[in-house]
């Protein structure tokens, strides 16, 4: 299979070749041939991070062997720093070959064994200095291991010449495009459908039983809504793939320009003949919606700091509350507006988002702008004190988007909304080379809606006070309720369960995780009974009131306690047994739920019509 159009344009400057060399040892062999290397010695670099995941991951650490050659033979290679190499001056074209260890089962890196191979380009492809803006090709070769017979390739990379299994040559306009099309290879299940006038496919890798017809129908409906929301066909790609690894308990996603890398649990996929949208399936649809919305918001509408991406070191921006927060607002809202879930389902999910924000004391210490800027060192490197010290630009960013949407609707008399802001962003900033400046959002919102939001943005984005959710929601027909948690598994989103005991903590100020037959303290909340008692993260909880209490038995234990009761706590810290005393208190009223009290006003916000 060939693509004649791929032959047009500037001559190819760099040729890559990738082969699953030793699947059982998790090794890809990758070569990079530079046609016109730097006469002073070609420098090559491996990215330190991958766009969409804002943490330094040092992908070069997985390069286990590197060598270079030219027409005369071997060329010396010197390592300059953790991710950079320089080759000696070459005679003619230079070929650099490396073996890359791939054993990270995630959406961010690379994974290879005899069941499948997956990689993001940032994990495997060296970038030759001075050549990154020039066209390149990639030859994907099948593994020689007979255990891998029957493998196919799935990727959104433009095809140049491939066989019926997808192995062969692909082409990219430059290095940035090369690394923005992840590749899955193996014996996967492919579900094809159409949306927005272009072909789409869901690729499922891993053992699962799923209703293919249901998935195709629901994803086609969802994707069509997104395309319409941003102005209709055609979308900004000529085909799209959801590359999905199905595991026992996985979850995650990473956006790309014409595809998404996803992980989900088997229970997240609809079983054959299942009816309705279960909470697990709703989670999967929300994940797909989130990453698909990113095709516009962050892959093309970008912060100025990501235009272009600089992958050797951190690229800071205070705008992730827009690019991740706004996307987190629209991902589940799209399910409602596309008709895949009902209002009650959507309000339940929104109530859970409010609950997650309300339960974190860090929201009073860190703004969403600061959270965005510090993503590299704080949000993506959370420790046991994270709930006390940071706020999520995903969850609070989604609530900022909600508040902006409702504020704009009220201030404009219902004429405008956040939808208009997103479409304005797409029209003005959706083209390559123009990024959103750090201080541009107030002006963009005013151009799109006529509403001056500078003051509220200053308070909601740069401030740490709680958002005026209750008042804004009430003005649009929805009541916000807050109550105490019912127990460890209470994520909010619903009124208190019938017969629930009111006014007690979910736990007495700590979070637990199982450690054998005992429970280990993973988080101690600030200003809580556990903190006042001297309990610390990492403590092994031996007994409460003289009795061993496992993680799944804590609710039952607390049901027998009273406010103000003093409880003896035996904990093992390192190798020392400590006896501490904790005084129980009533629960914080921080668990949220929502209900409609004026259907007409609520409908204008929640379901204003096709396309938002």
CSV table of C-alpha atoms in Angstrom, one decimal, residues 88-536:
chain,number,residue,atom,x,y,z
A,88,UNK,CA,33.1,12.5,15.0
A,89,UNK,CA,33.0,14.1,11.6
A,90,UNK,CA,31.7,11.7,9.0
A,91,UNK,CA,32.4,10.9,5.4
A,92,UNK,CA,29.1,11.3,3.7
A,93,UNK,CA,25.9,10.1,5.3
A,94,UNK,CA,26.0,9.1,9.0
A,95,UNK,CA,24.1,6.2,10.5
A,96,UNK,CA,23.6,6.0,14.3
A,97,UNK,CA,22.3,2.8,15.8
A,98,UNK,CA,21.0,2.3,19.3
A,99,UNK,CA,19.2,-0.4,21.4
A,100,UNK,CA,16.4,1.0,23.5
A,101,UNK,CA,15.1,-0.8,26.6
A,102,UNK,CA,11.3,-0.7,26.5
A,103,UNK,CA,9.5,-2.0,29.6
A,104,UNK,CA,7.3,0.9,30.8
A,105,UNK,CA,3.6,-0.1,30.4
A,106,UNK,CA,2.2,3.4,30.3
A,107,UNK,CA,0.8,5.8,27.8
A,108,UNK,CA,4.0,7.9,28.0
A,109,UNK,CA,6.9,5.7,27.0
A,110,UNK,CA,7.6,2.4,25.3
A,111,UNK,CA,6.8,-1.3,26.0
A,112,UNK,CA,7.8,-4.4,24.2
A,113,UNK,CA,7.4,-8.1,24.8
A,114,UNK,CA,6.2,-11.1,22.8
A,115,UNK,CA,2.5,-10.0,23.2
A,116,UNK,CA,2.9,-6.5,21.7
A,117,UNK,CA,5.1,-3.5,21.1
A,118,UNK,CA,4.2,0.1,21.8
A,119,UNK,CA,6.2,3.3,21.6
A,120,UNK,CA,6.1,7.1,21.7
A,121,UNK,CA,8.7,8.6,19.5
A,122,UNK,CA,10.2,10.6,22.4
A,123,UNK,CA,11.3,7.3,23.9
A,124,UNK,CA,13.1,5.9,20.9
A,125,UNK,CA,14.1,8.5,18.3
A,126,UNK,CA,17.3,10.5,18.5
A,127,UNK,CA,17.0,14.1,17.1
A,128,UNK,CA,19.9,15.3,15.0
A,129,UNK,CA,20.8,19.0,15.8
A,130,UNK,CA,20.0,21.3,12.9
A,131,UNK,CA,17.9,18.7,11.2
A,132,UNK,CA,14.7,18.6,13.4
A,133,UNK,CA,12.7,20.9,11.0
A,134,UNK,CA,13.4,18.8,7.9
A,135,UNK,CA,11.4,15.8,6.5
A,136,UNK,CA,12.1,12.3,7.7
A,137,UNK,CA,11.0,8.8,7.1
A,138,UNK,CA,10.5,5.9,9.4
A,139,UNK,CA,10.8,2.2,8.4
A,140,UNK,CA,9.0,-0.1,10.8
A,141,UNK,CA,10.2,-3.7,10.5
A,142,UNK,CA,8.4,-6.7,11.8
A,143,UNK,CA,10.1,-8.8,14.6
A,144,UNK,CA,12.0,-11.9,13.6
A,145,UNK,CA,10.8,-13.8,16.7
A,146,UNK,CA,8.4,-16.5,15.5
A,147,UNK,CA,6.3,-15.9,18.7
A,148,UNK,CA,5.4,-12.5,17.1
A,149,UNK,CA,4.0,-13.9,13.8
A,150,UNK,CA,0.8,-12.3,12.7
A,151,UNK,CA,1.6,-8.9,14.2
A,152,UNK,CA,0.0,-5.7,12.6
A,153,UNK,CA,0.9,-2.0,13.0
A,154,UNK,CA,-1.5,0.7,14.1
A,155,UNK,CA,-0.4,4.4,13.9
A,156,UNK,CA,-1.7,7.7,12.5
A,157,UNK,CA,1.7,8.5,10.9
A,158,UNK,CA,1.3,9.4,7.2
A,159,UNK,CA,1.9,6.3,5.1
A,160,UNK,CA,4.5,6.2,2.3
A,161,UNK,CA,4.7,2.4,1.4
A,162,UNK,CA,3.6,-0.3,3.8
A,163,UNK,CA,2.4,-4.0,3.4
A,164,UNK,CA,-0.9,-5.4,4.4
A,165,UNK,CA,0.2,-5.7,8.0
A,166,UNK,CA,1.2,-2.0,8.2
A,167,UNK,CA,5.0,-2.7,8.3
A,168,UNK,CA,7.0,-0.5,6.0
A,169,UNK,CA,7.8,3.1,5.4
A,170,UNK,CA,6.1,6.2,6.9
A,171,UNK,CA,6.9,9.9,6.5
A,172,UNK,CA,6.8,12.9,8.7
A,173,UNK,CA,7.2,16.6,7.8
A,174,UNK,CA,9.7,17.0,10.7
A,175,UNK,CA,10.8,15.6,14.0
A,176,UNK,CA,7.9,17.2,15.9
A,177,UNK,CA,5.5,15.3,13.7
A,178,UNK,CA,7.5,12.1,13.9
A,179,UNK,CA,7.2,11.9,17.7
A,180,UNK,CA,3.5,12.9,17.8
A,181,UNK,CA,2.2,9.7,16.3
A,182,UNK,CA,2.6,6.7,18.8
A,183,UNK,CA,2.8,3.2,17.3
A,184,UNK,CA,1.1,0.0,18.5
A,185,UNK,CA,2.1,-3.3,17.0
A,186,UNK,CA,0.8,-6.8,17.8
A,187,UNK,CA,-2.3,-8.9,17.5
A,188,UNK,CA,-4.9,-6.3,18.4
A,189,UNK,CA,-8.6,-5.8,17.8
A,190,UNK,CA,-9.5,-2.8,15.6
A,191,UNK,CA,-12.9,-1.2,15.6
A,192,UNK,CA,-13.4,1.2,12.7
A,193,UNK,CA,-16.0,4.0,12.4
A,194,UNK,CA,-16.4,7.4,10.8
A,195,UNK,CA,-16.9,10.8,12.4
A,196,UNK,CA,-16.7,14.3,11.0
A,197,UNK,CA,-16.3,12.9,7.5
A,198,UNK,CA,-13.0,11.1,8.3
A,199,UNK,CA,-12.1,7.5,9.3
A,200,UNK,CA,-11.6,6.8,13.0
A,201,UNK,CA,-10.6,3.5,14.8
A,202,UNK,CA,-10.4,2.2,18.3
A,203,UNK,CA,-7.5,-0.3,18.7
A,204,UNK,CA,-7.7,-2.6,21.7
A,205,UNK,CA,-4.6,-4.4,22.8
A,206,UNK,CA,-5.0,-6.9,25.6
A,207,UNK,CA,-7.5,-9.5,26.6
A,208,UNK,CA,-11.0,-8.2,26.8
A,209,UNK,CA,-14.6,-8.9,25.9
A,210,UNK,CA,-16.3,-5.8,24.6
A,211,UNK,CA,-19.2,-4.8,22.4
A,212,UNK,CA,-17.6,-3.6,19.3
A,213,UNK,CA,-20.8,-2.3,17.7
A,214,UNK,CA,-21.7,-0.3,20.9
A,215,UNK,CA,-18.2,1.2,21.0
A,216,UNK,CA,-18.2,2.2,17.4
A,217,UNK,CA,-21.7,3.8,17.7
A,218,UNK,CA,-20.9,5.7,20.9
A,219,UNK,CA,-17.5,6.9,19.9
A,220,UNK,CA,-18.8,8.1,16.5
A,221,UNK,CA,-21.5,10.1,18.3
A,222,UNK,CA,-19.0,11.6,20.8
A,223,UNK,CA,-16.4,12.5,18.2
A,224,UNK,CA,-19.0,14.0,15.9
A,225,UNK,CA,-20.0,16.3,18.8
A,226,UNK,CA,-16.5,17.5,19.3
A,227,UNK,CA,-16.0,18.2,15.6
A,228,UNK,CA,-19.3,20.1,15.4
A,229,UNK,CA,-18.4,22.1,18.6
A,230,UNK,CA,-15.2,23.4,16.9
A,231,UNK,CA,-17.0,24.4,13.7
A,232,UNK,CA,-17.8,21.2,11.9
A,233,UNK,CA,-16.0,19.1,9.3
A,234,UNK,CA,-13.3,18.7,8.4
A,235,UNK,CA,-11.5,18.1,11.7
A,236,UNK,CA,-7.8,19.0,11.9
A,237,UNK,CA,-6.7,15.5,10.9
A,238,UNK,CA,-7.5,13.2,8.0
A,239,UNK,CA,-7.9,10.1,10.3
A,240,UNK,CA,-7.8,9.4,14.0
A,241,UNK,CA,-6.9,6.4,16.3
A,242,UNK,CA,-7.6,5.6,19.9
A,243,UNK,CA,-4.7,3.3,20.8
A,244,UNK,CA,-5.9,1.5,23.9
A,245,UNK,CA,-4.1,-0.9,26.2
A,246,UNK,CA,-6.6,-3.0,28.2
A,247,UNK,CA,-5.3,-4.2,31.6
A,248,UNK,CA,-6.7,-5.5,34.9
A,249,UNK,CA,-6.8,-2.1,36.5
A,250,UNK,CA,-5.2,0.5,34.3
A,251,UNK,CA,-6.2,4.1,33.6
A,252,UNK,CA,-4.6,6.9,31.7
A,253,UNK,CA,-4.4,8.9,28.5
A,254,UNK,CA,-2.1,11.1,26.5
A,255,UNK,CA,-3.1,13.2,23.6
A,256,UNK,CA,-1.4,13.4,20.1
A,257,UNK,CA,-2.2,15.3,17.0
A,258,UNK,CA,-4.2,12.5,15.3
A,259,UNK,CA,-4.4,9.8,18.0
A,260,UNK,CA,-4.6,9.1,21.7
A,261,UNK,CA,-2.7,6.7,23.8
A,262,UNK,CA,-5.0,5.2,26.4
A,263,UNK,CA,-5.0,2.6,29.2
A,264,UNK,CA,-8.2,1.3,30.7
A,265,UNK,CA,-9.4,-1.6,32.9
A,266,UNK,CA,-11.4,-4.4,31.3
A,267,UNK,CA,-14.4,-3.4,33.3
A,268,UNK,CA,-14.4,0.0,31.6
A,269,UNK,CA,-15.5,-1.5,28.3
A,270,UNK,CA,-19.1,-2.3,27.7
A,271,UNK,CA,-19.8,-6.0,27.8
A,272,UNK,CA,-21.7,-7.6,24.9
A,273,UNK,CA,-25.5,-7.0,25.2
A,274,UNK,CA,-25.0,-4.6,28.1
A,275,UNK,CA,-27.5,-1.8,28.3
A,276,UNK,CA,-27.2,1.7,29.7
A,277,UNK,CA,-24.0,3.5,30.6
A,278,UNK,CA,-22.4,2.1,33.7
A,279,UNK,CA,-20.1,4.2,35.9
A,280,UNK,CA,-17.1,2.2,34.6
A,281,UNK,CA,-18.1,2.7,30.9
A,282,UNK,CA,-18.8,6.4,31.6
A,283,UNK,CA,-15.2,6.6,32.9
A,284,UNK,CA,-13.9,5.2,29.6
A,285,UNK,CA,-16.0,7.5,27.5
A,286,UNK,CA,-14.9,10.5,29.5
A,287,UNK,CA,-11.3,9.5,29.0
A,288,UNK,CA,-11.8,9.3,25.2
A,289,UNK,CA,-13.6,12.6,25.3
A,290,UNK,CA,-10.8,14.3,27.2
A,291,UNK,CA,-8.0,13.2,24.9
A,292,UNK,CA,-10.1,13.9,21.7
A,293,UNK,CA,-10.9,17.5,22.9
A,294,UNK,CA,-7.1,17.9,23.2
A,295,UNK,CA,-6.8,17.5,19.4
A,296,UNK,CA,-7.9,21.1,19.4
A,297,UNK,CA,-7.0,22.4,22.9
A,298,UNK,CA,-3.3,22.0,23.5
A,299,UNK,CA,-2.2,20.1,20.4
A,300,UNK,CA,-3.1,23.0,18.1
A,301,UNK,CA,-4.2,25.8,20.5
A,302,UNK,CA,-1.0,26.0,22.6
A,303,UNK,CA,0.6,28.2,25.2
A,304,UNK,CA,3.2,30.4,23.7
A,305,UNK,CA,5.7,28.5,25.9
A,306,UNK,CA,5.0,25.4,23.9
A,307,UNK,CA,5.4,27.1,20.5
A,308,UNK,CA,7.6,25.3,19.6
A,309,UNK,CA,8.1,22.5,22.1
A,310,UNK,CA,11.5,22.5,23.7
A,311,UNK,CA,12.1,19.0,24.9
A,312,UNK,CA,15.5,19.2,26.5
A,313,UNK,CA,14.3,20.8,29.7
A,314,UNK,CA,11.2,22.1,31.5
A,315,UNK,CA,8.9,24.5,29.6
A,316,UNK,CA,7.0,26.4,32.2
A,317,UNK,CA,3.5,28.0,31.7
A,318,UNK,CA,0.9,29.3,34.1
A,319,UNK,CA,-1.9,28.3,31.6
A,320,UNK,CA,-2.4,24.6,32.2
A,321,UNK,CA,-5.6,25.5,34.0
A,322,UNK,CA,-6.8,26.5,30.5
A,323,UNK,CA,-5.4,23.6,28.5
A,324,UNK,CA,-6.1,20.8,31.0
A,325,UNK,CA,-8.7,22.4,33.2
A,326,UNK,CA,-11.0,23.6,30.3
A,327,UNK,CA,-10.6,20.1,28.7
A,328,UNK,CA,-11.5,18.5,32.0
A,329,UNK,CA,-14.7,20.6,32.1
A,330,UNK,CA,-15.8,19.7,28.6
A,331,UNK,CA,-14.9,16.0,28.6
A,332,UNK,CA,-17.9,14.9,30.7
A,333,UNK,CA,-20.1,17.8,29.5
A,334,UNK,CA,-19.6,16.5,26.0
A,335,UNK,CA,-21.1,13.1,27.0
A,336,UNK,CA,-24.2,14.9,28.2
A,337,UNK,CA,-24.6,17.2,25.2
A,338,UNK,CA,-23.9,14.3,22.8
A,339,UNK,CA,-26.8,12.4,24.5
A,340,UNK,CA,-24.6,9.5,25.8
A,341,UNK,CA,-25.4,10.2,29.5
A,342,UNK,CA,-28.3,12.0,31.3
A,343,UNK,CA,-28.3,15.1,33.5
A,344,UNK,CA,-28.2,13.1,36.7
A,345,UNK,CA,-25.1,11.2,35.6
A,346,UNK,CA,-23.4,14.4,34.6
A,347,UNK,CA,-24.2,16.2,37.8
A,348,UNK,CA,-23.0,13.2,39.8
A,349,UNK,CA,-19.6,13.4,38.0
A,350,UNK,CA,-19.4,17.2,38.5
A,351,UNK,CA,-20.3,16.8,42.2
A,352,UNK,CA,-17.4,14.3,42.5
A,353,UNK,CA,-15.0,16.9,41.0
A,354,UNK,CA,-16.2,19.5,43.5
A,355,UNK,CA,-15.7,17.0,46.3
A,356,UNK,CA,-12.1,16.3,45.2
A,357,UNK,CA,-11.3,20.0,45.3
A,358,UNK,CA,-13.0,20.7,48.6
A,359,UNK,CA,-11.2,17.8,50.4
A,360,UNK,CA,-7.8,19.2,49.6
A,361,UNK,CA,-6.4,21.8,52.0
A,362,UNK,CA,-3.8,22.7,49.4
A,363,UNK,CA,-6.4,24.7,47.5
A,364,UNK,CA,-5.9,27.5,50.1
A,365,UNK,CA,-2.1,27.5,49.6
A,366,UNK,CA,-1.6,27.2,45.9
A,367,UNK,CA,-3.5,28.8,43.0
A,368,UNK,CA,-4.2,27.0,39.8
A,369,UNK,CA,-1.8,29.4,38.0
A,370,UNK,CA,0.9,28.3,40.4
A,371,UNK,CA,-0.1,24.7,40.1
A,372,UNK,CA,0.3,25.0,36.3
A,373,UNK,CA,3.8,26.5,36.6
A,374,UNK,CA,4.9,24.0,39.2
A,375,UNK,CA,3.5,20.9,37.4
A,376,UNK,CA,7.1,19.7,36.7
A,377,UNK,CA,8.2,19.5,40.3
A,378,UNK,CA,5.0,19.3,42.4
A,379,UNK,CA,1.9,18.0,40.6
A,380,UNK,CA,3.8,15.3,38.7
A,381,UNK,CA,6.0,14.5,41.7
A,382,UNK,CA,3.4,14.2,44.5
A,383,UNK,CA,4.4,13.0,47.9
A,384,UNK,CA,2.5,12.2,51.1
A,385,UNK,CA,2.0,16.0,51.8
A,386,UNK,CA,0.5,16.8,48.4
A,387,UNK,CA,-3.2,17.0,49.5
A,388,UNK,CA,-2.1,19.6,52.1
A,389,UNK,CA,0.1,21.7,49.8
A,390,UNK,CA,-1.1,21.7,46.2
A,391,UNK,CA,-4.2,21.9,44.1
A,392,UNK,CA,-4.9,20.2,40.8
A,393,UNK,CA,-5.0,22.3,37.7
A,394,UNK,CA,-7.2,19.5,36.2
A,395,UNK,CA,-9.9,19.5,38.9
A,396,UNK,CA,-9.9,23.1,40.1
A,397,UNK,CA,-9.2,24.2,36.5
A,398,UNK,CA,-12.4,22.4,35.5
A,399,UNK,CA,-14.3,24.3,38.2
A,400,UNK,CA,-12.7,27.6,37.1
A,401,UNK,CA,-14.0,26.8,33.6
A,402,UNK,CA,-17.5,26.0,35.1
A,403,UNK,CA,-17.5,29.3,36.9
A,404,UNK,CA,-16.4,31.3,33.8
A,405,UNK,CA,-19.0,29.6,31.7
A,406,UNK,CA,-21.8,30.4,34.2
A,407,UNK,CA,-20.5,34.0,34.8
A,408,UNK,CA,-20.3,34.7,31.1
A,409,UNK,CA,-23.8,33.4,30.5
A,410,UNK,CA,-25.2,35.7,33.3
A,411,UNK,CA,-23.1,38.7,32.4
A,412,UNK,CA,-24.1,38.5,28.7
A,413,UNK,CA,-27.8,37.8,29.4
A,414,UNK,CA,-27.4,34.3,27.9
A,415,UNK,CA,-26.0,35.5,24.6
A,416,UNK,CA,-22.5,34.1,25.2
A,417,UNK,CA,-20.7,31.3,27.0
A,418,UNK,CA,-17.3,29.6,27.4
A,419,UNK,CA,-18.2,27.8,24.2
A,420,UNK,CA,-17.6,31.0,22.3
A,421,UNK,CA,-14.2,31.4,24.0
A,422,UNK,CA,-13.1,28.0,22.9
A,423,UNK,CA,-14.2,28.6,19.3
A,424,UNK,CA,-12.5,32.0,19.3
A,425,UNK,CA,-9.3,30.3,20.6
A,426,UNK,CA,-9.6,27.8,17.8
A,427,UNK,CA,-10.0,30.5,15.1
A,428,UNK,CA,-7.2,32.8,16.4
A,429,UNK,CA,-4.7,30.3,17.8
A,430,UNK,CA,-5.4,27.0,16.1
A,431,UNK,CA,-2.7,27.6,13.4
A,432,UNK,CA,0.9,26.5,13.8
A,433,UNK,CA,3.3,29.1,15.2
A,434,UNK,CA,0.9,31.3,17.3
A,435,UNK,CA,0.7,30.5,21.0
A,436,UNK,CA,-1.5,31.9,23.7
A,437,UNK,CA,0.4,34.4,25.8
A,438,UNK,CA,0.6,34.1,29.5
A,439,UNK,CA,-1.6,37.2,30.1
A,440,UNK,CA,-3.9,37.0,27.1
A,441,UNK,CA,-6.9,35.1,28.4
A,442,UNK,CA,-8.8,38.2,29.7
A,443,UNK,CA,-8.6,39.9,26.3
A,444,UNK,CA,-9.5,36.7,24.5
A,445,UNK,CA,-12.6,36.2,26.6
A,446,UNK,CA,-13.6,39.8,26.1
A,447,UNK,CA,-13.2,39.6,22.3
A,448,UNK,CA,-15.2,36.4,22.2
A,449,UNK,CA,-18.1,37.4,24.6
A,450,UNK,CA,-17.9,41.1,25.3
A,451,UNK,CA,-17.6,40.3,29.0
A,452,UNK,CA,-14.7,41.7,31.1
A,453,UNK,CA,-13.5,38.8,33.2
A,454,UNK,CA,-10.2,40.3,34.3
A,455,UNK,CA,-11.2,40.7,37.9
A,456,UNK,CA,-12.8,37.3,38.4
A,457,UNK,CA,-9.8,35.6,36.7
A,458,UNK,CA,-7.5,37.4,39.1
A,459,UNK,CA,-9.5,36.0,42.0
A,460,UNK,CA,-10.2,32.5,40.6
A,461,UNK,CA,-6.9,31.8,38.8
A,462,UNK,CA,-4.3,33.7,40.9
A,463,UNK,CA,-6.1,33.6,44.2
A,464,UNK,CA,-6.7,30.8,46.7
A,465,UNK,CA,-10.2,31.6,48.0
A,466,UNK,CA,-12.9,29.1,47.3
A,467,UNK,CA,-14.8,29.6,44.1
A,468,UNK,CA,-18.4,31.0,44.3
A,469,UNK,CA,-19.8,27.8,43.0
A,470,UNK,CA,-23.1,27.7,45.0
A,471,UNK,CA,-24.2,31.2,43.8
A,472,UNK,CA,-23.3,30.7,40.2
A,473,UNK,CA,-24.9,27.3,40.0
A,474,UNK,CA,-28.1,28.5,41.8
A,475,UNK,CA,-28.5,31.3,39.2
A,476,UNK,CA,-28.6,28.6,36.5
A,477,UNK,CA,-31.1,26.3,38.2
A,478,UNK,CA,-28.8,23.9,40.0
A,479,UNK,CA,-28.4,23.6,43.8
A,480,UNK,CA,-25.0,22.7,45.4
A,481,UNK,CA,-25.2,20.6,48.6
A,482,UNK,CA,-22.4,19.8,51.0
A,483,UNK,CA,-22.5,17.1,53.6
A,484,UNK,CA,-20.2,14.8,55.6
A,485,UNK,CA,-18.7,11.8,53.9
A,486,UNK,CA,-20.5,8.5,54.4
A,487,UNK,CA,-17.3,6.4,54.5
A,488,UNK,CA,-14.0,5.5,52.9
A,489,UNK,CA,-15.5,4.8,49.5
A,490,UNK,CA,-17.7,7.9,49.4
A,491,UNK,CA,-16.5,10.0,46.4
A,492,UNK,CA,-19.4,12.4,46.5
A,493,UNK,CA,-21.9,13.4,43.7
A,494,UNK,CA,-24.9,12.0,45.5
A,495,UNK,CA,-27.0,12.9,48.6
A,496,UNK,CA,-26.2,11.1,51.8
A,497,UNK,CA,-27.1,7.4,51.6
A,498,UNK,CA,-30.3,6.3,53.4
A,499,UNK,CA,-29.5,5.5,57.0
A,500,UNK,CA,-26.0,7.0,56.9
A,501,UNK,CA,-24.7,8.2,60.2
A,502,UNK,CA,-24.2,12.0,59.8
A,503,UNK,CA,-21.4,14.1,61.1
A,504,UNK,CA,-18.3,11.8,61.3
A,505,UNK,CA,-15.1,11.7,59.4
A,506,UNK,CA,-14.4,9.3,56.6
A,507,UNK,CA,-11.2,8.6,58.5
A,508,UNK,CA,-9.8,10.4,61.5
A,509,UNK,CA,-7.6,12.6,59.4
A,510,UNK,CA,-5.4,10.1,57.6
A,511,UNK,CA,-5.6,7.9,54.5
A,512,UNK,CA,-4.6,4.3,54.6
A,513,UNK,CA,-3.3,1.7,52.2
A,514,UNK,CA,-3.1,-2.0,52.7
A,515,UNK,CA,0.3,-3.4,53.7
A,516,UNK,CA,0.0,-7.2,54.2
A,517,UNK,CA,-2.6,-7.8,57.0
A,518,UNK,CA,-2.0,-4.3,58.4
A,519,UNK,CA,-2.7,-0.8,57.2
A,520,UNK,CA,-0.1,1.8,56.4
A,521,UNK,CA,-0.7,5.6,56.7
A,522,UNK,CA,-0.2,7.1,53.3
A,523,UNK,CA,-1.4,10.7,54.0
A,524,UNK,CA,-2.0,12.7,57.2
A,525,UNK,CA,-4.3,15.7,56.6
A,526,UNK,CA,-3.2,19.0,58.1
A,527,UNK,CA,-5.0,20.2,61.2
A,528,UNK,CA,-6.6,16.8,61.8
A,529,UNK,CA,-7.0,14.5,64.8
A,530,UNK,CA,-4.2,12.3,63.3
A,531,UNK,CA,-1.8,15.2,63.0
A,532,UNK,CA,-2.5,16.4,66.5
A,533,UNK,CA,-2.0,12.8,67.8
A,534,UNK,CA,1.5,12.7,66.1
A,535,UNK,CA,0.7,10.1,63.5
A,536,UNK,CA,2.9,10.4,60.5
